[in-house]
XYZ file of C-alpha atoms in Angstrom:
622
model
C 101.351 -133.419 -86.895
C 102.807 -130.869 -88.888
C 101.527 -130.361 -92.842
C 106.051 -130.744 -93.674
C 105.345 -134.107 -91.581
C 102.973 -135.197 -93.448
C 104.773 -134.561 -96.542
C 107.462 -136.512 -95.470
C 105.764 -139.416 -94.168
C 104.253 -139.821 -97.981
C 107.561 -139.832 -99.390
C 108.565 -143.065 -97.263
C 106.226 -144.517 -99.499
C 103.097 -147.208 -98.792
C 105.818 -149.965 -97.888
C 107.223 -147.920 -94.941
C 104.245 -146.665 -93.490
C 103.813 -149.707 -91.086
C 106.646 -148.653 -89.342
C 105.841 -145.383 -88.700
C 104.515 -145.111 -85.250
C 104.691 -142.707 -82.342
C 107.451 -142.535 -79.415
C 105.212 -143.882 -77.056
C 104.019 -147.184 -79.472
C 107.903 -147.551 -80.581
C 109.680 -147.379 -77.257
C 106.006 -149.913 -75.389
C 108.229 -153.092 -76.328
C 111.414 -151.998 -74.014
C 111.554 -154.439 -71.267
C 112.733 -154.542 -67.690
C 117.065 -155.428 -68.023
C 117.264 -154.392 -71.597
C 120.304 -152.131 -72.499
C 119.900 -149.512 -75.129
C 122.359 -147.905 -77.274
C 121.675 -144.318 -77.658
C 122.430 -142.591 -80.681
C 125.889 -140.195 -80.542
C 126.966 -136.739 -80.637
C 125.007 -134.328 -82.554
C 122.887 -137.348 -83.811
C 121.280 -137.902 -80.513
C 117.417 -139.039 -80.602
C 116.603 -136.426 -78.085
C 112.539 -136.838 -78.516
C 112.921 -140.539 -78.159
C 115.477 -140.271 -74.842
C 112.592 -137.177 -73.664
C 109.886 -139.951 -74.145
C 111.495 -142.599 -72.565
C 112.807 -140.750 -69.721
C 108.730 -140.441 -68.763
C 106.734 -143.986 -70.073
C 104.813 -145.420 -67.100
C 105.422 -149.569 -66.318
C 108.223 -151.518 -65.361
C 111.746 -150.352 -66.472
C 113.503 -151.683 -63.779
C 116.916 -152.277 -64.364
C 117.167 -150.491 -67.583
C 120.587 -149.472 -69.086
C 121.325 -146.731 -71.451
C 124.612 -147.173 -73.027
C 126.094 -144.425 -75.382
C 129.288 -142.151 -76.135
C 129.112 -138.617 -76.283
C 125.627 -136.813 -76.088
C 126.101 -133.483 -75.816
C 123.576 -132.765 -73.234
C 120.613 -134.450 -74.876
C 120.918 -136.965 -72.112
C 119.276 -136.370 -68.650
C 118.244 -132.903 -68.550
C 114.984 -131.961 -66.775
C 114.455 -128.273 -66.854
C 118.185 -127.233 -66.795
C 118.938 -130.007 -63.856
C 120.558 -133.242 -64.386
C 117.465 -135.885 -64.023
C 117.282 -139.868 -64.735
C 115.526 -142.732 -64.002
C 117.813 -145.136 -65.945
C 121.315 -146.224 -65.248
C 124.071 -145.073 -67.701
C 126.810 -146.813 -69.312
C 129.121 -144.381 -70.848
C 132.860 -144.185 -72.478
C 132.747 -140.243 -72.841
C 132.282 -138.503 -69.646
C 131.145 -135.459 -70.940
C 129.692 -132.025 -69.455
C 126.091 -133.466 -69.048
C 127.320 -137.136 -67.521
C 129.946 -135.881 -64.858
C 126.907 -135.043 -62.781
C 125.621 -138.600 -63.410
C 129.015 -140.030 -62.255
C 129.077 -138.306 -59.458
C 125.708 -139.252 -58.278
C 126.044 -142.594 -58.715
C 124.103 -143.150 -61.753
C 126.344 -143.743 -64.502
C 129.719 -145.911 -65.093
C 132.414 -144.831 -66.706
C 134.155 -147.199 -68.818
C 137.578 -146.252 -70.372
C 138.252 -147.945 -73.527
C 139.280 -146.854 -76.956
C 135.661 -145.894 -78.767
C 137.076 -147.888 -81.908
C 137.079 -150.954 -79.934
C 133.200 -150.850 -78.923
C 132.203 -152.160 -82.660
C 134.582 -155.188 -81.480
C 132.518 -155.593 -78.248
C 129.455 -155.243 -80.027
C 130.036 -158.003 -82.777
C 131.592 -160.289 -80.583
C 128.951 -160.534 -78.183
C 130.690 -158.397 -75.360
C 128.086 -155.797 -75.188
C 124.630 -156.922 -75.594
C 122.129 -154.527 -77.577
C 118.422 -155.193 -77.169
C 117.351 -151.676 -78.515
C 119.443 -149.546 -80.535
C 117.923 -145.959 -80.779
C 119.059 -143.747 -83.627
C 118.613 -140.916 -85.696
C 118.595 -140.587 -89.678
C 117.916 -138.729 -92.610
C 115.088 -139.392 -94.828
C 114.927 -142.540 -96.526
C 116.137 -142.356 -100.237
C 114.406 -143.673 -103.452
C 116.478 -147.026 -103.211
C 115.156 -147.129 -99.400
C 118.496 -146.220 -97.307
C 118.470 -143.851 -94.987
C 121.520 -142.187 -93.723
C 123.136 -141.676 -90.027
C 124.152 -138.559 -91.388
C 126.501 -136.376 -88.734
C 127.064 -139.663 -86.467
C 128.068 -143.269 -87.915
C 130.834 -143.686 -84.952
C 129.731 -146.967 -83.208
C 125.773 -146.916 -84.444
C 126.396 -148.565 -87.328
C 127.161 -151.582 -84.832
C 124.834 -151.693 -82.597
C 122.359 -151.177 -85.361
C 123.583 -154.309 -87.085
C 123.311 -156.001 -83.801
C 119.749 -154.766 -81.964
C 116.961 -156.604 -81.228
C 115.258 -153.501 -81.952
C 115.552 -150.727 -83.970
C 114.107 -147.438 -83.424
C 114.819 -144.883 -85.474
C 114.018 -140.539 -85.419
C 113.361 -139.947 -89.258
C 114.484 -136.062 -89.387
C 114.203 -134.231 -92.822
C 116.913 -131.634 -91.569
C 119.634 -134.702 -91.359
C 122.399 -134.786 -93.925
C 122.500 -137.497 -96.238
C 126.153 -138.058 -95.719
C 128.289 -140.645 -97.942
C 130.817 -143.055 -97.203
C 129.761 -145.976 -95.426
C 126.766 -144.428 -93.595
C 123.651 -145.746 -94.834
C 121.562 -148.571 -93.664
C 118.529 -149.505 -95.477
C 115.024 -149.387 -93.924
C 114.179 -152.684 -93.492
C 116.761 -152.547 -90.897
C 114.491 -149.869 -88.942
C 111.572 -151.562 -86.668
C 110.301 -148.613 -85.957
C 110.284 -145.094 -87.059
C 109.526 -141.989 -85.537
C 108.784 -138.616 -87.618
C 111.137 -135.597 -86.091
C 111.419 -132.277 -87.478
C 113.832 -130.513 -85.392
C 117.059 -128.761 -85.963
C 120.020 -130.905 -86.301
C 121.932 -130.642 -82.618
C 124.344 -127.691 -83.335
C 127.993 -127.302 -81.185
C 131.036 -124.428 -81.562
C 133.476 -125.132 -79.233
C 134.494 -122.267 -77.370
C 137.120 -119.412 -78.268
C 139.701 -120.583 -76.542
C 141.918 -118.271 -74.056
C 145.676 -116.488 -74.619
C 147.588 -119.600 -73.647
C 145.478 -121.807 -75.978
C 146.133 -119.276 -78.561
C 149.623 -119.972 -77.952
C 149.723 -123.200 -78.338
C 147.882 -123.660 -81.043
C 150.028 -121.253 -82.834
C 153.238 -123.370 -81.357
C 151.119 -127.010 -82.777
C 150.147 -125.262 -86.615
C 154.418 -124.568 -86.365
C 154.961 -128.073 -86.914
C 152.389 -128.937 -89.517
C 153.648 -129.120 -93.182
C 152.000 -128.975 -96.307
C 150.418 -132.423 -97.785
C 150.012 -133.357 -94.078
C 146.734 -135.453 -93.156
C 145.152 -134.493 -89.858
C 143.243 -135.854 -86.952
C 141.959 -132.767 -84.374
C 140.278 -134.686 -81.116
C 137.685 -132.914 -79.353
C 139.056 -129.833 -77.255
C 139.813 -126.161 -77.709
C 142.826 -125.835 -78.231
C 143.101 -128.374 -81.006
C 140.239 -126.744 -82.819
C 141.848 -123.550 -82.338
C 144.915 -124.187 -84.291
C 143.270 -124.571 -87.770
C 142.500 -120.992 -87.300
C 146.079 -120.805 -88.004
C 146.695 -123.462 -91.105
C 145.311 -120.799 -93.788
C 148.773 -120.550 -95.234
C 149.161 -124.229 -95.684
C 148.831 -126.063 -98.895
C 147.024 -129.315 -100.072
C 145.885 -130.594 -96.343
C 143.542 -133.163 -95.870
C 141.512 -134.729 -93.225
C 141.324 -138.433 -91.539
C 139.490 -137.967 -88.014
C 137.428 -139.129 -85.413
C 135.455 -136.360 -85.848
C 135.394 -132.887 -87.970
C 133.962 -129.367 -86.624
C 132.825 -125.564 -87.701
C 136.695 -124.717 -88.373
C 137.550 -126.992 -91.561
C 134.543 -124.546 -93.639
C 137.085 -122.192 -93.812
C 139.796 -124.100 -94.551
C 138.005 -126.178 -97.516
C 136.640 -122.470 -98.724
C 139.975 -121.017 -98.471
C 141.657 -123.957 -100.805
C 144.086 -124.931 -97.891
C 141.972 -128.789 -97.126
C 142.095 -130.248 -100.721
C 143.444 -133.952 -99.639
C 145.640 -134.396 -102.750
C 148.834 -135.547 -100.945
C 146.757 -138.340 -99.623
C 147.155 -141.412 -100.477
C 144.429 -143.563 -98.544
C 141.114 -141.714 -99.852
C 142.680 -139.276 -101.880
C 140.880 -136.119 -102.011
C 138.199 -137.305 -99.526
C 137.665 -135.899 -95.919
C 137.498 -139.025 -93.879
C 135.688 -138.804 -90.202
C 133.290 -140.765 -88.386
C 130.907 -137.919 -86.947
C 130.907 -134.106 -87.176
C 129.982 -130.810 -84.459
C 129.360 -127.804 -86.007
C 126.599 -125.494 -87.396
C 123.621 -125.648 -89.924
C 126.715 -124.242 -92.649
C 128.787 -127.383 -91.826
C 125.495 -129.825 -91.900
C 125.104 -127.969 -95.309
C 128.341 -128.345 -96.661
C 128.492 -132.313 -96.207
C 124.956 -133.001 -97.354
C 125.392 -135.459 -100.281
C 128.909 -133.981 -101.025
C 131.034 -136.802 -101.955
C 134.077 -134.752 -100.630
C 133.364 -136.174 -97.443
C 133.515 -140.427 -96.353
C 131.850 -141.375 -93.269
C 132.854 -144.444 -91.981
C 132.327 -146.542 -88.668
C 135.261 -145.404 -85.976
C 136.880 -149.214 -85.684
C 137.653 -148.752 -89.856
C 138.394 -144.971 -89.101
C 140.705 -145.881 -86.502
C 142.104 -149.129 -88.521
C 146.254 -149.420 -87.598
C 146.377 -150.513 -91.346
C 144.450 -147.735 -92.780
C 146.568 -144.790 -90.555
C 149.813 -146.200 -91.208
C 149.387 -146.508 -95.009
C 148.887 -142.635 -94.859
C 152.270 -140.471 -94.999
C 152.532 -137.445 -92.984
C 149.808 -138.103 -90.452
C 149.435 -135.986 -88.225
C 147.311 -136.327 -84.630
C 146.626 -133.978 -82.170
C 145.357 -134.365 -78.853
C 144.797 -132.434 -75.506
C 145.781 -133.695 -72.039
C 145.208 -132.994 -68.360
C 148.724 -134.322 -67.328
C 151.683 -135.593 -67.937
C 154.777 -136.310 -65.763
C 158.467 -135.931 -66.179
C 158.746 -139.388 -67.547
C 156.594 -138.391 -70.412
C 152.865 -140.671 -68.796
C 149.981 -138.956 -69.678
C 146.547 -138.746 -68.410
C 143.597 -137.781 -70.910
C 140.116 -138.656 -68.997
C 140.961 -137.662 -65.081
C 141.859 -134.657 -63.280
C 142.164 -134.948 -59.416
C 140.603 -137.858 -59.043
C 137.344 -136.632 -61.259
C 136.522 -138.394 -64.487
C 136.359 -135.892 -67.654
C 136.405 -136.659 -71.391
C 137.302 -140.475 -72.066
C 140.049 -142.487 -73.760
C 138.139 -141.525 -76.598
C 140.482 -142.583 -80.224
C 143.352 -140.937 -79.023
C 145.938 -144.113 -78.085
C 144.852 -145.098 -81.611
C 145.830 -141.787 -83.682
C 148.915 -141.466 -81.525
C 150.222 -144.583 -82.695
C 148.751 -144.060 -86.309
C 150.946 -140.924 -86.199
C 154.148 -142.838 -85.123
C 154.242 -145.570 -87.940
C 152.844 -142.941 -90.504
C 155.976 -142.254 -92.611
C 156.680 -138.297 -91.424
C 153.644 -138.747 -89.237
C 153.824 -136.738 -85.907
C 151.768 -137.297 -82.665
C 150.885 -134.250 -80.987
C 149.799 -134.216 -77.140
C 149.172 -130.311 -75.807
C 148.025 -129.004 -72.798
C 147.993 -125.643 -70.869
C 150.913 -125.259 -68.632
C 149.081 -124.843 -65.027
C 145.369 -125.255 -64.215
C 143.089 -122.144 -65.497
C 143.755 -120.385 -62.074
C 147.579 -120.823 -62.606
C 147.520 -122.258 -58.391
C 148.795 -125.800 -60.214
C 151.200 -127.425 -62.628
C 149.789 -129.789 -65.032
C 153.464 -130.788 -65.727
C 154.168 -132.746 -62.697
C 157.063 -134.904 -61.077
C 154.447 -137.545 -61.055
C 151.128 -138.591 -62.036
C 148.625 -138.291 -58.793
C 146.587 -140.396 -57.205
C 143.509 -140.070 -59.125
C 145.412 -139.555 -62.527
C 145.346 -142.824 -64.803
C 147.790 -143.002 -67.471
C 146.016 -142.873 -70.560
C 149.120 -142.989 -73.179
C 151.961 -144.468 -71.991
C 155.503 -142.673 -72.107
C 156.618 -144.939 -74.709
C 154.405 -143.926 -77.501
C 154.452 -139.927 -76.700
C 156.661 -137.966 -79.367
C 155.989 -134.294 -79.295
C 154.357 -132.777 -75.857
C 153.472 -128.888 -76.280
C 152.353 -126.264 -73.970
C 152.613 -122.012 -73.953
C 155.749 -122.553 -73.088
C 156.783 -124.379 -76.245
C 157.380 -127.917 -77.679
C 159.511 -130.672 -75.863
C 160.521 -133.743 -78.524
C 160.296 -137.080 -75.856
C 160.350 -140.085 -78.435
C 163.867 -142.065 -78.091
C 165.072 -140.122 -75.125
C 166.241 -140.853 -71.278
C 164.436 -140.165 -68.759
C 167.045 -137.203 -67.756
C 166.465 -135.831 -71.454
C 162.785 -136.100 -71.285
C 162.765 -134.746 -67.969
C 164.661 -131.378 -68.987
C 162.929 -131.020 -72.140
C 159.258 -130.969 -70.401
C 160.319 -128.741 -67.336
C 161.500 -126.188 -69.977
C 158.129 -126.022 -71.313
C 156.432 -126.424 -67.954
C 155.657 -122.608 -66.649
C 158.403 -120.450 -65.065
C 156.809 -120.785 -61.589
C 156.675 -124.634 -61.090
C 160.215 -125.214 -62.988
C 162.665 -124.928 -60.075
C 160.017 -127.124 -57.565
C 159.988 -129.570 -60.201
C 163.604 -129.786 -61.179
C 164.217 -130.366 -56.972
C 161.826 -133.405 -57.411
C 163.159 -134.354 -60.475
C 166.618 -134.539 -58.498
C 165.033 -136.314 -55.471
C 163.231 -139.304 -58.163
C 167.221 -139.907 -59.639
C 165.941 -138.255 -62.727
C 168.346 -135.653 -62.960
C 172.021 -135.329 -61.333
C 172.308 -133.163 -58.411
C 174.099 -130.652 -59.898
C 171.776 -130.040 -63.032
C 170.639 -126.271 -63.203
C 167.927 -124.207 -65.266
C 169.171 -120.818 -65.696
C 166.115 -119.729 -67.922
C 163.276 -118.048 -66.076
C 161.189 -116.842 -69.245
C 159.418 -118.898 -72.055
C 161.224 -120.708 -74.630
C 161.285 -117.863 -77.106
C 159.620 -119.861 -80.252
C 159.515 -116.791 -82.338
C 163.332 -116.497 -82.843
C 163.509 -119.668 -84.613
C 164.615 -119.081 -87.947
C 165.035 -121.525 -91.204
C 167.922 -121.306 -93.263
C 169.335 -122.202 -96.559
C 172.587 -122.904 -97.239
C 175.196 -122.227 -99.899
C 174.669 -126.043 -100.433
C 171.144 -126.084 -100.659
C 170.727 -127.398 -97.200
C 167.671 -126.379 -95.184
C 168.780 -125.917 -91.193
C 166.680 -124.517 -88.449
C 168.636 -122.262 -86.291
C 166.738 -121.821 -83.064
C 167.450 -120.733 -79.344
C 169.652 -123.768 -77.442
C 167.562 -125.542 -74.398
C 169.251 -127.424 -71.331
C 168.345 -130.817 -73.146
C 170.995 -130.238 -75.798
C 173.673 -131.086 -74.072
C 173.573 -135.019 -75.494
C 173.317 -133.145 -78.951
C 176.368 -130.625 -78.251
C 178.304 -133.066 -76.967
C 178.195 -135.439 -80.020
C 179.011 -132.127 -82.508
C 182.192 -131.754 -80.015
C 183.117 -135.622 -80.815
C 182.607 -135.578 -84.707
C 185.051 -132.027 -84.587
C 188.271 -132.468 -85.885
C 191.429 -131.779 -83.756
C 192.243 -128.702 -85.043
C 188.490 -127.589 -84.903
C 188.590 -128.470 -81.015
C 191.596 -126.668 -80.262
C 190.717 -123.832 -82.367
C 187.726 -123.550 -80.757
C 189.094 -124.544 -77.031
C 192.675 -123.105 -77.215
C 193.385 -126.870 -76.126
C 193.433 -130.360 -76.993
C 190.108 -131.208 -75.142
C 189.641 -135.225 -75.038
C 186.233 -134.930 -74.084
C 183.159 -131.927 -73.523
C 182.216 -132.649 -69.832
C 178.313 -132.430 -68.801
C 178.588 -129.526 -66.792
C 180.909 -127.790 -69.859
C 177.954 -128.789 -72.315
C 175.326 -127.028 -70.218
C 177.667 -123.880 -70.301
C 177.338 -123.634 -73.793
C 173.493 -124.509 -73.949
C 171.712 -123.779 -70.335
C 171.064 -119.910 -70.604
C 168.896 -117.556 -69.521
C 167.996 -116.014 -72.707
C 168.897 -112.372 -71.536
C 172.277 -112.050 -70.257
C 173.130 -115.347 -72.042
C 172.047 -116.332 -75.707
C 173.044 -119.748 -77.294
C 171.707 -120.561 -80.383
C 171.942 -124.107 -82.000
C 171.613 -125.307 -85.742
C 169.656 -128.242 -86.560
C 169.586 -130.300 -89.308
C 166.443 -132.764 -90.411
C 162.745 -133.394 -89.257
C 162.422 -132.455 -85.636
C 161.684 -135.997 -84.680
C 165.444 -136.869 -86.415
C 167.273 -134.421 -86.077
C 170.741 -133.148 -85.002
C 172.466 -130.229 -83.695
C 175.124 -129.638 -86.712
C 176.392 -126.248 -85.018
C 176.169 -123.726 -82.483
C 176.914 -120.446 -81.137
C 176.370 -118.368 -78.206
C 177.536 -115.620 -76.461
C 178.199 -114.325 -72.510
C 177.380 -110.263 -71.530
C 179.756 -108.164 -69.645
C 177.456 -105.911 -68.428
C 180.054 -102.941 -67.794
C 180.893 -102.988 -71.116
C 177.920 -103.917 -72.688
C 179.695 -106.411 -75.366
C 179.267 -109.768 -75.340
C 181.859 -112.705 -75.664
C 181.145 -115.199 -78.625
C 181.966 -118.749 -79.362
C 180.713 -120.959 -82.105
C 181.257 -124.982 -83.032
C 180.314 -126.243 -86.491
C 180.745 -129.855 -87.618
C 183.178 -129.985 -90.438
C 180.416 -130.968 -93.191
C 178.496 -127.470 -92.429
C 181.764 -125.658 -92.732
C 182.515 -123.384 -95.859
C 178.940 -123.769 -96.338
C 177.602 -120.487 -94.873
C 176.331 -121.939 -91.473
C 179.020 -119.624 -89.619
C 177.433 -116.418 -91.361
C 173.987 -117.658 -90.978
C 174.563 -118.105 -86.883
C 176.310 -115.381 -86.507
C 173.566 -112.500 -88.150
C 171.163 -114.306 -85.828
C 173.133 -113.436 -83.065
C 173.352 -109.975 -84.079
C 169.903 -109.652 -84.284
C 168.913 -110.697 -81.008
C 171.892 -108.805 -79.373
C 170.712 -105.369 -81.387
C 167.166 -105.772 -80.201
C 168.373 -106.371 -76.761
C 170.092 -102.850 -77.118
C 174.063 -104.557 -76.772
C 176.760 -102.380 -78.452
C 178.674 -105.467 -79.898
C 180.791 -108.490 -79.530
C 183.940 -109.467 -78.717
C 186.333 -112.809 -79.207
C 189.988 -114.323 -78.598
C 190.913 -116.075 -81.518
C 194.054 -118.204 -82.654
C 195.302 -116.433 -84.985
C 195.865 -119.503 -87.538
C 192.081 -119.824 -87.429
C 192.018 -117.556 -90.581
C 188.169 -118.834 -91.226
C 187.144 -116.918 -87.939
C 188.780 -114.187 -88.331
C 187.116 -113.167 -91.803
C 183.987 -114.565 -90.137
C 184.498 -111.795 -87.322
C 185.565 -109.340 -89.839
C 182.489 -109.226 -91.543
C 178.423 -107.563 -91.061
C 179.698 -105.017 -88.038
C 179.934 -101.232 -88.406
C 183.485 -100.903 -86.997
C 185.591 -104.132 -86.148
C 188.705 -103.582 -83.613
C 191.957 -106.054 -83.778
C 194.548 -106.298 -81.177
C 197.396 -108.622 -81.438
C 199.147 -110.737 -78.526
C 201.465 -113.656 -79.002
C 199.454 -116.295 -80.348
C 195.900 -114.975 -80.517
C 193.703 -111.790 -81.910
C 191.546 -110.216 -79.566
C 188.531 -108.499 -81.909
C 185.725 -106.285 -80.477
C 183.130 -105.740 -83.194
C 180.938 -102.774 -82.560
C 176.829 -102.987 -84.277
């Protein structure tokens, strides 16, 4: 024993020192058929699990139940190595070898819902093994980085057995149990179990730049485990007044409480708290949350609470996939018919996210597997693939590719929308099965053979004071185009048409929407949130490549008229045409349209006008 040891067994004080024992003594009592909860995450009671994993007698039948564990859980110099059988409901890097083998179950259930099984007899809990910070004057102790589902199983165990560790954070909230709770304790002095996750790669760069796009200030977040969600608060410095309600927090929200960005005034549900159930990061995170009433730990079922996430505006959740298929399915804890991750919280958040007023529920995965050979977009979930969120409660799906909107669409919508963010290779196989499934008409098309370009959306404000986003048009507008054609006037349609159209056909629609983002260029203005918006105008234009001008058309609902929407299209047009190296535009147009004309007239270098008997032909040179 250590002379820090011994200084820390004397300030447990004479009425704790009973329970002070050794791992050997503390785990003697653990019969044959008793299941164990083992402490989570970064809290893991690795000397306990090390000593267990070696006492001599009869453990037959012994079950270790637990979430994640980070690899504190059967390792025997570097190999996976257990006597016991595991129960777990996070398949992570050091259990898929225990799956495999045979030794562990996987059981997919929402971690929120364990407490639930706990309490109501559903899981039994003989032992409960756990690790806490030191006991305080008033004889709590805290569960410092991991509260999760412990708090439960300590509340229900038989037995308690608990690692006392001095390098614990005392963490606040409702963490703390007191010490008469504790059977028996166990002196540790190790380093608190320390996790960054990974840099992640170009295309989770990308995403996580296209996910931080659609994150406003005030919002309230909830980042799941994974890369790529991690990676994209590298890119919310320039946000304002975020806060935090999560499963779990890691290394990357240091910088953003340092740089002023996570302050959690917009909240209204623990305003100006950080509220999470465990935490991965470094010793400078484990710092930062020691007795800092900033942050509320709290057990994942109240964390989790339906009540508690829909009372907060603006949530946001983001999670990562493995899969999803073109009716919007999507499969979070399987990958070819191997079990990774778990169900973890994320049905919960998603749906938290739904009913939050301005809430948005994120789902984002890479486009193909990491050797590109596969789509994880596909016609149809595989055998071996178990839908993990169903279609009905997935709003925003985002890959390197870009971001499809599925909530309150068709099948045919939803289908179009993820194949144009599904990578370039795998579109036109997909759109053939889409077409052989019904979901799609035979005739639909894709013209587009590049990424969605993202960085040529724009926002706008109008003379009126209206904000519009004016971004580049996708196949999936067509339901959108086609309802700015039917709230046109006559004289709109015909001015734009040179006819009394009746009606905007699919396959005219997709003209004026479906392009390939070279030769072609449509771009469409959109008014509201992106979960309710609408396309309020549009414009696009066709390239005569011996010539090197391009033919323009625009529609604008007569609300956005006179209001500068024409202008505003029309100089982002230019733009995109100039740095595609075209020498100008040209257009027929009637010539009692008198708007378009001064609309034409205007922003070129040199603007040519010839007359015929009802209409102005008008080349405008850059």
């Amino acid at each position: 024993m250590t002379h820090n040891q011994e200084t820390d067994q004397k300030k447990l004080g004479k009425p704790f020192e009973k329970r002070l024992t050794t791992p050997e003594i503390a785990l003697s009592k653990i019969k044959p058929g008793d299941h164990i909860f083992v402490g989570s995450v970064c809290a893991t009671p690795r000397a306990l699990i090390q000593v267990l994993e070696t006492l001599e007698g009869n453990l037959f039948d012994v079950e270790l139940f637990h979430f994640l564990t980070d690899g504190a859980v059967g390792k025997k110099e570097g190999d996976f190595s257990t006597r016991f059988r595991h129960r777990v409901f996070f398949v992570g890097t050091d259990m898929r070898e225990a799956i495999k083998q045979g030794q562990a179950d996987y059981v997919p259930v929402c971690i929120s819902q364990v407490p639930h099984m706990i309490n109501s007899g559903g899981m039994c809990v003989d032992v409960a093994l756990i690790q806490t910070s030191l006991p305080d004057e008033h004889g709590f102790v805290s569960l410092g980085v991991s509260v999760d589902i412990a708090k439960a199983a300590v509340n229900k165990a038989g037995t308690v057995i608990a690692e006392i560790n001095p390098n614990m954070p005392n963490t606040f909230g409702d963490s703390h149990i007191h010490i008469d709770q504790i059977d028996h304790m166990v002196m540790v002095e190790t380093p608190v179990i320390e996790y960054i996750h990974p840099p992640a790669d170009e295309v989770g760069e990308q995403i996580a730049r296209y996910v931080a796009r659609i994150i406003d200030d005030g919002s309230t977040l909830q980042v799941g485990l994974g890369r790529i969600t991690n990676e994209m608060l590298k890119y919310l410095t320039n946000r304002k007044d975020l806060g935090f309600h999560s499963d779990v927090i890691t290394e990357p929200i240091v910088d953003l409480i340092e740089k002023g960005v996570v302050t959690g005034k917009a909240k209204t549900v623990h305003r100006e708290k950080i509220v999470c159930s465990y935490c991965m990061g470094t010793r400078r995170l484990y710092s930062l949350i020691d007795r800092n009433p900033m942050f509320s730990f709290h057990p994942i079922d109240y964390v989790c609470s339906p009540a508690v996430l829909s009372a907060i505006p603006k949530f946001i959740s983001v999670s990562q996939a493995f899969a999803v298929d073109l009716t919007g399915q999507v499969c979070t804890d399987q990958f070819k018919g191997e079990f990774y991750g778990g169900v973890s919280t994320q049905s919960e958040f998603l749906k938290g996210a739904a009913n939050s007023p301005g809430g948005k529920p994120i789902i984002c995965l890479s486009s193909t597997t990491e050797d590109g050979s596969e789509s994880r977009i596909l016609s149809l979930l595989r055998e071996g693939e178990g839908v993990s969120i169903p279609r009905s409660d997935v709003h925003y799906v985002v890959t390197e590719y870009g971001i499809a909107y599925l909530f309150g669409k068709s099948i045919r919508e939803r289908t179009l929308s993820l194949i144009e963010i599904a990578h370039p290779n795998f579109r036109e196989p997909l759109l053939d099965e889409a077409k052989e499934l019904g979901y799609v008409r035979e005739g639909q098309t894709l013209k587009s053979r590049v990424a969605y370009p993202a960085e040529e959306e724009r926002e706008v404000t109008l003379k009126n004071g209206t904000n519009v986003l004016i971004r580049p048009s996708k196949a999936s507008d067509v339901k959108g185009l086609q309802e700015v054609f039917y709230d046109m006037s006559k004289e709109d349609i015909y001015t734009r048409f040179f006819s009394q159209l009746k009606s905007l056909s699919v396959s005219a629609a997709e003209h004026l929407c479906n392009v390939d983002y070279e030769n072609e260029m449509s771009f469409m203005a959109i008014a509201g949130d992106r979960g309710k918006n609408h396309i309020v105008g549009s414009a696009c234009y066709y390239l005569d490549p011996s010539t090197n001008l391009a033919e323009v058309a625009y529609m604008i609902l007569p609300e956005y008229q006179s209001v500068g929407l024409g202008g505003a299209l029309q100089k982002r047009m230019m733009e995109y045409a100039r740095e595609r190296g075209l020498q100008g535009f040209t257009a027929y147009i009637l010539k009692e349209n008198k708007k378009m004309i001064r609309l034409a007239s205007s922003g070129f270098s040199n603007v040519e006008i010839e007359k015929s008997f009802n209409e102005y032909e008008v080349t405008m040179f850059f």
